[in-house]
Amino acid sequence: FIERAVQARPNGFTGLYNAACACAVLGDRNRAIELLERAVQKGRGDLGWLENDEDLANLHDDPRFTIIMERIRAVSAQV
């Protein structure tokens, strides 16, 4: 189901973000990080949202999640 949703809208932030959340909840951290990275590359991502979304809680200790957050902080600082 998740892969079909991603394939249907491979460049849409909302679909990628929701798929990342689903993968995180299901314990597929690698796929969750990959999808979250793709979603954030679309130019969206809110620090508070990502930090407080319980669906992503099990990613918070992953260094790749930290890198994604740092990238969003850097972009936010430039605005």
PDB file of C-alpha atoms in Angstrom:
ATOM      1  CA  PHE A   1       0.000   0.000   0.000  1.00  0.00           C
ATOM      2  CA  ILE A   2       2.759   2.445   0.931  1.00  0.00           C
ATOM      3  CA  GLU A   3       4.720   1.811  -2.245  1.00  0.00           C
ATOM      4  CA  ARG A   4       1.636   2.290  -4.405  1.00  0.00           C
ATOM      5  CA  ALA A   5       0.955   5.621  -2.718  1.00  0.00           C
ATOM      6  CA  VAL A   6       4.543   6.767  -3.324  1.00  0.00           C
ATOM      7  CA  GLN A   7       4.443   5.620  -6.944  1.00  0.00           C
ATOM      8  CA  ALA A   8       1.170   7.448  -7.530  1.00  0.00           C
ATOM      9  CA  ARG A   9       2.684  10.791  -6.463  1.00  0.00           C
ATOM     10  CA  PRO A  10       6.470  10.345  -6.314  1.00  0.00           C
ATOM     11  CA  ASN A  11       7.099  14.090  -6.130  1.00  0.00           C
ATOM     12  CA  GLY A  12       4.362  15.147  -3.741  1.00  0.00           C
ATOM     13  CA  PHE A  13       5.437  16.277  -0.283  1.00  0.00           C
ATOM     14  CA  THR A  14       2.315  15.106   1.542  1.00  0.00           C
ATOM     15  CA  GLY A  15       2.372  11.591   0.141  1.00  0.00           C
ATOM     16  CA  LEU A  16       6.079  11.165   0.783  1.00  0.00           C
ATOM     17  CA  TYR A  17       5.780  12.540   4.314  1.00  0.00           C
ATOM     18  CA  ASN A  18       2.815  10.322   5.154  1.00  0.00           C
ATOM     19  CA  ALA A  19       4.561   7.286   3.690  1.00  0.00           C
ATOM     20  CA  ALA A  20       7.634   8.107   5.805  1.00  0.00           C
ATOM     21  CA  CYS A  21       5.425   8.276   8.879  1.00  0.00           C
ATOM     22  CA  ALA A  22       3.818   4.931   8.046  1.00  0.00           C
ATOM     23  CA  CYS A  23       7.203   3.279   7.536  1.00  0.00           C
ATOM     24  CA  ALA A  24       8.492   4.714  10.804  1.00  0.00           C
ATOM     25  CA  VAL A  25       5.478   3.395  12.704  1.00  0.00           C
ATOM     26  CA  LEU A  26       5.922  -0.013  11.073  1.00  0.00           C
ATOM     27  CA  GLY A  27       9.588  -0.058  12.100  1.00  0.00           C
ATOM     28  CA  ASP A  28      11.159   0.346   8.656  1.00  0.00           C
ATOM     29  CA  ARG A  29      13.542   3.105   9.689  1.00  0.00           C
ATOM     30  CA  ASN A  30      15.651   3.012   6.527  1.00  0.00           C
ATOM     31  CA  ARG A  31      12.673   3.465   4.222  1.00  0.00           C
ATOM     32  CA  ALA A  32      11.194   6.093   6.550  1.00  0.00           C
ATOM     33  CA  ILE A  33      14.392   8.148   6.454  1.00  0.00           C
ATOM     34  CA  GLU A  34      14.636   7.778   2.671  1.00  0.00           C
ATOM     35  CA  LEU A  35      11.070   8.985   2.166  1.00  0.00           C
ATOM     36  CA  LEU A  36      11.406  11.785   4.709  1.00  0.00           C
ATOM     37  CA  GLU A  37      14.552  12.981   2.957  1.00  0.00           C
ATOM     38  CA  ARG A  38      12.717  13.024  -0.358  1.00  0.00           C
ATOM     39  CA  ALA A  39       9.808  14.928   1.192  1.00  0.00           C
ATOM     40  CA  VAL A  40      12.083  17.568   2.712  1.00  0.00           C
ATOM     41  CA  GLN A  41      13.955  17.960  -0.588  1.00  0.00           C
ATOM     42  CA  LYS A  42      10.656  19.218  -1.996  1.00  0.00           C
ATOM     43  CA  GLY A  43      11.353  22.396  -0.034  1.00  0.00           C
ATOM     44  CA  ARG A  44       8.989  21.790   2.812  1.00  0.00           C
ATOM     45  CA  GLY A  45       9.443  20.727   6.352  1.00  0.00           C
ATOM     46  CA  ASP A  46       8.653  22.355   9.634  1.00  0.00           C
ATOM     47  CA  LEU A  47      11.022  21.729  12.526  1.00  0.00           C
ATOM     48  CA  GLY A  48       8.297  21.751  15.151  1.00  0.00           C
ATOM     49  CA  TRP A  49       6.159  19.454  13.089  1.00  0.00           C
ATOM     50  CA  LEU A  50       8.920  16.880  12.544  1.00  0.00           C
ATOM     51  CA  GLU A  51      10.137  17.083  16.136  1.00  0.00           C
ATOM     52  CA  ASN A  52       6.656  16.593  17.574  1.00  0.00           C
ATOM     53  CA  ASP A  53       5.095  14.142  15.128  1.00  0.00           C
ATOM     54  CA  GLU A  54       4.716  10.984  17.225  1.00  0.00           C
ATOM     55  CA  ASP A  55       4.826   8.882  14.067  1.00  0.00           C
ATOM     56  CA  LEU A  56       8.470   9.894  13.645  1.00  0.00           C
ATOM     57  CA  ALA A  57       9.466   9.504  17.306  1.00  0.00           C
ATOM     58  CA  ASN A  58      11.445   6.315  16.726  1.00  0.00           C
ATOM     59  CA  LEU A  59      13.636   8.163  14.210  1.00  0.00           C
ATOM     60  CA  HIS A  60      14.786  10.882  16.592  1.00  0.00           C
ATOM     61  CA  ASP A  61      17.859   8.927  17.692  1.00  0.00           C
ATOM     62  CA  ASP A  62      18.924   8.202  14.116  1.00  0.00           C
ATOM     63  CA  PRO A  63      21.840  10.380  12.964  1.00  0.00           C
ATOM     64  CA  ARG A  64      20.204  10.672   9.531  1.00  0.00           C
ATOM     65  CA  PHE A  65      17.145  12.265  11.134  1.00  0.00           C
ATOM     66  CA  THR A  66      19.448  14.740  12.872  1.00  0.00           C
ATOM     67  CA  ILE A  67      21.024  15.627   9.521  1.00  0.00           C
ATOM     68  CA  ILE A  68      17.590  16.222   7.993  1.00  0.00           C
ATOM     69  CA  MET A  69      16.687  18.492  10.907  1.00  0.00           C
ATOM     70  CA  GLU A  70      19.954  20.417  10.591  1.00  0.00           C
ATOM     71  CA  ARG A  71      19.296  20.927   6.886  1.00  0.00           C
ATOM     72  CA  ILE A  72      15.858  22.376   7.640  1.00  0.00           C
ATOM     73  CA  ARG A  73      17.369  24.659  10.294  1.00  0.00           C
ATOM     74  CA  ALA A  74      19.946  25.928   7.796  1.00  0.00           C
ATOM     75  CA  VAL A  75      17.297  26.670   5.178  1.00  0.00           C
ATOM     76  CA  SER A  76      15.096  28.385   7.783  1.00  0.00           C
ATOM     77  CA  ALA A  77      18.001  30.572   8.885  1.00  0.00           C
ATOM     78  CA  GLN A  78      18.528  31.787   5.318  1.00  0.00           C
ATOM     79  CA  VAL A  79      14.947  32.989   4.951  1.00  0.00           C
TER      80      VAL A  79
END
